[in-house]
Structure formats: structure tokens, C-alpha cells
Amino acid sequence: IMRTKGISNGHSEATYRRWLRSWTERNYHIWIFHREGAKAWNDKCAMYIERDYNLINVGDIIVADGHNLNFEIINPWTGKPQNHMTLILFYDMKSNYPLGWEIMPTENTQSISVALRRAILRLGKTPKVVYLDNGRAFKAKFFQGSPSFDEAGYAGLYERLGCQTIFAWPYHGQSKTIERFFGSLSELERMCPTYTGTSIENKPPRMMRGEKLHRAVHEKAFGGRCLTLAEAHLLIAAWFDAYAQRPQRGHLDGTCPNEVFLEGRGPGVDKGELAWLMMSIEIKTLHRNGLTFQGKHYYHPALYGRREKVTIRFDLQDPGS
């Protein structure tokens, strides 16, 4: 470039490279920002916040996020293998203990509701704070409420349970402690016969172009076997149990998550009350057949002759009433 612009060049290329290395060591933040962008600067140069885990107890803060599983599972609705089903997990920040989870073809309100209910039952008490991902399903009105609900005197699920919510910074994996756990979960994914890799570059040999021998060996070993949804649940539960027994570094300082969790676990919750609090809420208008919800009529003699708006509660897992 200097030669093209007619600038006098009295040094060798090695001299310029040596000067650049020296300059970069003193101005690393400028180098990274201009070469790799703002996100790289945030990840590599910006000061980070340190959490003091001594200030919280088990169940004070639970972290929720979704993770695309890197192995195929039989989709019970289609009967065909599906890759990247979503694992919704609630995870205790103090003990690093996996509390409640659900597996669904896509991240949705129903799977989050099921995972949260299981987490509260396992925890034995209602958490004070729920630390959430920025996904659309986590911000659904079933969880957060809406202006019309607030006007009617109803709030979202978290508020009804008495939980405060914190949303993680978007595109900032460091703010979610559960991301490190999902990194460890790849150990389980690699053990599955239908493992598909964490990226295009890390696909197993049988999925590479032209690898007929690998495909033949895999087919002979497993015969096209694919895990069902129930088997995937059992496999994940077994791995979670094993993970909770491992001594860990960091704020656990050599203890295992199970020990810390059992010391701070709550006395238990009323399952009936929890089911009532976690029911979804919608506003419907009565008509001559009672009310219509999801294509079905719900009727009671006490509703006859009324045409007002009413609030209905329903359990996503039990739509019979």
C-alpha cells in the first residue's frame, strides 16, 4: 500500500509487523473493536461483573433457558425422527442443580409451564427470582400478563407465584450461568446413537458426504434405532442425577450440587394450589352454549341466559374441564 501511494518505505516488513505487535499489546481494545466488532470487544476486553454466590440461598434465583438437543428423537406427533428438539430447563443458581425440564419440538408456553411446575415441585418452595432468556415464549402473556389482564386485575404467572423476573441481556451468553451447564450437556449428546453434531463442521463421520463405510457400520450397530421422547427423558434424567453427584469448582469449592441443594431445599408445596396458580387465564364471552374454547363447548346450567365477559382458568395439561 505504501509503495502504491508513493510513500517512502525505509523499513522491512518484519519491522512493521514487530511495531504492530507492540502497538496491539498496548491498545488491544482498539485493535479488537475495529477488527472484530463490538460483540468481540465486549467478550474479550470489557470488564465483567462478578457474582457473589454467598449472598443467595438455594431457590432464591433459578435460571431458565432453552437448548436445542444435538441428537434425533422420535416426534410423537409425526412418528418421524426429529433433530434439534428443544430442552427447556430451570436450574438453581446457588447449587448448580438442574430442577425441572421438558422436551418439545419447539420452545413454547406449554413446555415452559411444565418445566417450571416440575422445578417448583423439586425445589419444594417458590423461587424469589426467575432469571429468564429473551425468547418469545418466555415473554408470552401467560407468563408476563398483558395490559388488558392488568386492567381486569390479573397478572402473569410469575407475579401470581410471587416471583420477580430478570431477563438476560440479548446475545450475551456470559449473563446466563446455565450456558456453561449446556456446554457440559454435550457429553451426553455425544453418547447418543443419533448424535448429529454441534455444528456443520462437527458432524459425525456417518453424516459426511461419501462416508459409505461409516454409514454402513452405524446402521449395522444400531439398525436405524432412534430414541423415543420417553427414552430421551429417562436418559437426560439419569445424566442429570450423575451430574448432581460430581464435585465442582468455582463457587461450589469442591462440593457437589446435590449436597448444596439438599441443605437448602424447601419443605414442599401444595400441589393443588400450585396447579391453580399455574392455570392459564383467558377472557371469553358467554353465549347460548356456554363458552367455546379451543373448538369445544363448556356448559353449566348456571351460565344460561348470560351474555357477559368471563375469566376462565384452564390447565394446559388437562383440557377436560
XYZ file of C-alpha atoms in Angstrom:
321
model
C 0.000 0.000 0.000
C 2.834 2.399 0.858
C 4.581 1.578 -2.400
C 1.369 2.137 -4.388
C 0.809 5.541 -2.750
C 4.411 6.584 -3.249
C 5.192 6.760 0.479
C 8.862 6.366 1.349
C 9.412 2.889 2.796
C 12.718 2.599 4.568
C 11.956 -0.444 6.747
C 11.436 -4.158 6.216
C 8.094 -5.911 6.541
C 9.321 -7.613 9.736
C 9.935 -4.187 11.308
C 6.367 -3.082 10.665
C 4.963 -6.369 11.975
C 7.078 -6.050 15.142
C 5.829 -2.479 15.680
C 2.209 -3.588 15.132
C 2.549 -6.400 17.703
C 3.958 -3.944 20.211
C 1.199 -1.412 19.498
C -1.526 -4.086 19.773
C -0.264 -5.179 23.199
C -0.822 -1.627 24.483
C -4.070 -0.955 22.565
C -5.708 -4.359 22.467
C -9.207 -2.952 22.998
C -8.913 -0.655 19.938
C -7.490 -3.490 17.827
C -10.313 -5.896 18.737
C -13.095 -3.327 18.349
C -12.054 -2.294 14.836
C -11.006 -5.734 13.621
C -13.748 -7.931 15.143
C -16.584 -5.618 16.194
C -18.464 -4.534 19.316
C -19.512 -8.028 20.444
C -15.913 -9.281 20.326
C -14.827 -6.199 22.293
C -17.496 -6.969 24.919
C -16.462 -10.643 25.110
C -12.697 -10.089 25.193
C -11.983 -6.593 26.525
C -14.837 -5.161 28.612
C -14.684 -5.642 32.364
C -17.113 -8.299 33.577
C -19.355 -8.383 36.639
C -18.524 -10.894 39.357
C -21.383 -12.560 41.211
C -21.161 -13.193 44.953
C -22.946 -16.521 45.437
C -22.613 -16.215 49.240
C -25.429 -13.639 49.160
C -28.062 -16.086 47.882
C -29.592 -19.335 49.107
C -30.862 -22.399 47.294
C -34.036 -21.470 45.407
C -33.560 -17.709 45.650
C -32.717 -17.482 41.931
C -33.496 -20.094 39.295
C -32.262 -19.698 35.730
C -34.287 -20.782 32.688
C -33.248 -21.290 29.107
C -33.845 -23.474 26.070
C -31.247 -25.715 24.414
C -31.502 -27.462 21.048
C -30.572 -31.104 21.630
C -27.988 -32.338 19.139
C -29.446 -35.793 18.607
C -32.551 -37.125 16.926
C -35.721 -38.057 18.853
C -38.910 -39.615 17.511
C -41.510 -36.859 17.292
C -44.657 -38.423 18.859
C -46.912 -36.212 16.703
C -45.367 -37.232 13.363
C -43.729 -40.579 14.189
C -40.534 -39.452 12.418
C -37.046 -38.689 13.822
C -36.526 -35.002 14.515
C -33.233 -33.247 15.158
C -32.775 -30.276 17.492
C -35.794 -30.756 19.742
C -35.776 -28.110 22.456
C -34.894 -28.883 26.078
C -36.412 -26.288 28.437
C -34.558 -26.331 31.763
C -34.881 -24.466 35.078
C -31.591 -24.528 37.001
C -30.778 -23.414 40.562
C -28.089 -20.718 40.528
C -26.789 -21.374 44.049
C -26.304 -25.155 43.838
C -25.948 -25.657 40.041
C -28.711 -28.256 40.393
C -30.983 -28.998 37.374
C -34.519 -28.700 38.732
C -37.245 -29.215 36.142
C -37.302 -29.660 32.393
C -39.404 -30.539 29.377
C -38.635 -31.604 25.800
C -40.748 -30.217 22.965
C -40.372 -29.955 19.165
C -40.222 -26.168 19.589
C -39.931 -23.780 22.533
C -43.476 -22.841 23.561
C -45.586 -21.722 26.503
C -46.770 -25.223 27.366
C -43.284 -26.715 27.666
C -42.075 -23.783 29.790
C -45.110 -24.127 32.079
C -44.475 -27.859 32.580
C -40.770 -27.316 33.267
C -41.486 -24.528 35.782
C -44.060 -26.636 37.641
C -41.626 -29.554 37.897
C -38.882 -27.181 39.054
C -41.032 -25.777 41.893
C -42.087 -29.275 42.987
C -38.460 -30.432 43.048
C -37.330 -27.274 44.810
C -40.010 -27.589 47.488
C -40.693 -23.850 47.532
C -41.430 -20.965 45.196
C -38.307 -19.154 43.937
C -37.836 -15.471 44.686
C -36.385 -14.600 41.276
C -36.680 -16.311 37.895
C -33.793 -15.413 35.577
C -35.063 -15.803 32.013
C -33.877 -15.926 28.448
C -35.100 -13.310 25.962
C -37.014 -15.874 23.885
C -40.505 -15.020 22.681
C -42.107 -17.951 24.531
C -40.613 -16.810 27.864
C -42.218 -13.389 27.352
C -45.674 -14.726 26.446
C -48.656 -13.051 28.113
C -49.370 -16.294 30.019
C -46.186 -15.604 31.995
C -45.960 -11.832 31.852
C -49.587 -10.713 31.762
C -50.841 -8.036 29.368
C -52.419 -4.556 29.705
C -55.942 -5.960 29.360
C -55.192 -8.583 32.025
C -53.788 -5.966 34.368
C -56.897 -3.834 33.925
C -59.018 -6.838 34.867
C -56.883 -7.386 37.973
C -54.905 -10.362 36.676
C -51.158 -10.564 36.280
C -48.798 -13.012 34.641
C -47.875 -16.386 36.068
C -44.628 -15.231 37.682
C -46.419 -12.431 39.528
C -49.173 -14.799 40.683
C -46.496 -17.116 42.065
C -44.804 -14.193 43.835
C -41.649 -14.335 41.678
C -39.690 -11.415 40.315
C -38.312 -11.786 36.792
C -34.970 -10.783 35.301
C -34.279 -11.071 31.577
C -30.755 -11.806 30.386
C -29.007 -9.423 28.019
C -29.665 -10.437 24.398
C -26.729 -12.064 22.549
C -24.712 -12.182 25.769
C -24.070 -15.778 26.828
C -21.980 -14.748 29.861
C -25.038 -13.282 31.601
C -26.720 -16.726 31.729
C -24.968 -19.139 34.086
C -26.919 -22.020 32.555
C -24.941 -21.750 29.297
C -21.918 -23.396 30.952
C -24.169 -26.269 32.021
C -25.403 -26.754 28.460
C -21.744 -26.993 27.424
C -21.343 -29.939 29.803
C -24.545 -31.485 28.430
C -22.758 -32.086 25.113
C -21.084 -35.008 26.901
C -24.471 -36.758 26.999
C -25.344 -35.800 23.426
C -22.189 -37.433 22.062
C -23.155 -40.737 23.697
C -26.467 -40.938 21.812
C -26.549 -43.181 18.730
C -28.356 -40.483 16.748
C -25.861 -37.699 17.627
C -25.803 -35.142 14.792
C -23.002 -32.792 15.904
C -22.983 -29.322 17.412
C -22.290 -27.588 14.071
C -21.745 -28.268 10.375
C -18.007 -28.639 10.999
C -18.517 -31.077 13.905
C -20.890 -33.567 12.308
C -20.167 -37.259 12.984
C -18.416 -39.133 10.114
C -21.574 -41.024 9.113
C -23.195 -37.715 8.098
C -20.296 -36.604 5.905
C -20.557 -36.839 2.131
C -19.109 -40.033 0.668
C -18.644 -41.812 4.020
C -20.452 -45.009 2.992
C -18.411 -47.229 5.305
C -19.215 -45.148 8.388
C -22.916 -45.138 7.491
C -22.890 -48.899 6.982
C -21.131 -49.531 10.326
C -23.584 -47.211 12.132
C -26.573 -48.902 10.500
C -25.266 -52.355 11.448
C -24.565 -51.301 15.048
C -27.865 -49.519 15.713
C -30.197 -50.674 12.926
C -31.636 -47.199 12.433
C -32.703 -47.094 16.108
C -33.870 -43.695 17.320
C -34.774 -42.661 20.863
C -38.419 -42.091 21.725
C -39.415 -38.996 23.695
C -39.871 -41.105 26.868
C -36.427 -42.699 26.437
C -34.841 -39.271 25.926
C -36.432 -38.095 29.195
C -35.047 -41.124 31.070
C -31.583 -40.669 29.562
C -31.467 -36.959 30.455
C -32.779 -37.653 33.983
C -30.041 -40.260 34.555
C -27.338 -37.883 33.318
C -28.704 -35.049 35.488
C -28.549 -37.333 38.547
C -24.933 -38.240 37.753
C -24.037 -34.584 37.155
C -25.510 -33.568 40.534
C -23.121 -36.012 42.276
C -19.938 -34.553 40.735
C -17.733 -32.292 42.879
C -17.409 -28.909 41.170
C -15.031 -25.989 41.260
C -15.990 -22.331 41.259
C -18.371 -21.134 43.952
C -19.154 -24.741 44.997
C -15.489 -25.148 46.017
C -15.267 -28.930 45.672
C -18.760 -29.847 46.891
C -21.331 -31.454 44.603
C -24.613 -29.783 43.561
C -26.722 -32.441 45.296
C -25.175 -31.704 48.732
C -25.761 -27.949 48.453
C -29.269 -28.445 47.061
C -30.440 -30.838 49.806
C -29.240 -28.439 52.517
C -31.365 -25.590 51.167
C -34.345 -27.438 49.693
C -37.779 -26.238 50.841
C -40.338 -28.227 52.882
C -42.619 -28.763 49.880
C -45.523 -27.004 48.181
C -49.259 -27.628 47.930
C -49.679 -29.341 44.551
C -53.339 -28.343 44.272
C -52.614 -24.685 44.984
C -49.686 -24.745 42.557
C -51.880 -26.202 39.812
C -54.483 -23.458 40.432
C -51.884 -20.673 40.354
C -50.280 -22.035 37.186
C -53.503 -22.337 35.207
C -53.675 -20.201 32.085
C -56.187 -17.356 32.062
C -58.274 -16.027 29.172
C -61.282 -13.751 28.866
C -64.260 -15.213 26.978
C -67.822 -14.115 26.168
C -70.711 -16.383 27.161
C -73.252 -17.493 24.558
C -76.196 -19.892 24.457
C -73.923 -22.965 24.520
C -71.940 -21.632 27.472
C -68.461 -20.732 26.209
C -66.231 -22.021 23.433
C -62.553 -22.726 23.971
C -60.178 -24.494 21.552
C -63.082 -25.748 19.461
C -65.042 -27.228 22.400
C -68.162 -26.008 24.213
C -68.109 -25.812 28.019
C -71.543 -25.536 29.600
C -73.189 -25.339 33.030
C -76.856 -24.565 33.815
C -75.784 -21.534 35.858
C -74.482 -19.928 32.645
C -77.865 -19.977 30.845
C -79.243 -16.570 29.875
C -75.980 -14.704 30.464
C -74.038 -12.774 27.788
C -71.249 -11.211 29.839
C -67.466 -11.486 29.599
C -65.967 -14.020 31.995
C -62.491 -15.062 33.024
C -61.677 -18.743 32.516
C -58.837 -20.751 34.011
C -57.575 -23.900 32.335
C -54.765 -26.386 32.811
C -52.647 -26.824 29.690
C -52.098 -30.486 30.623
C -55.765 -31.242 31.356
C -58.192 -29.533 28.940
C -61.145 -31.686 30.053
C -62.699 -29.019 32.284
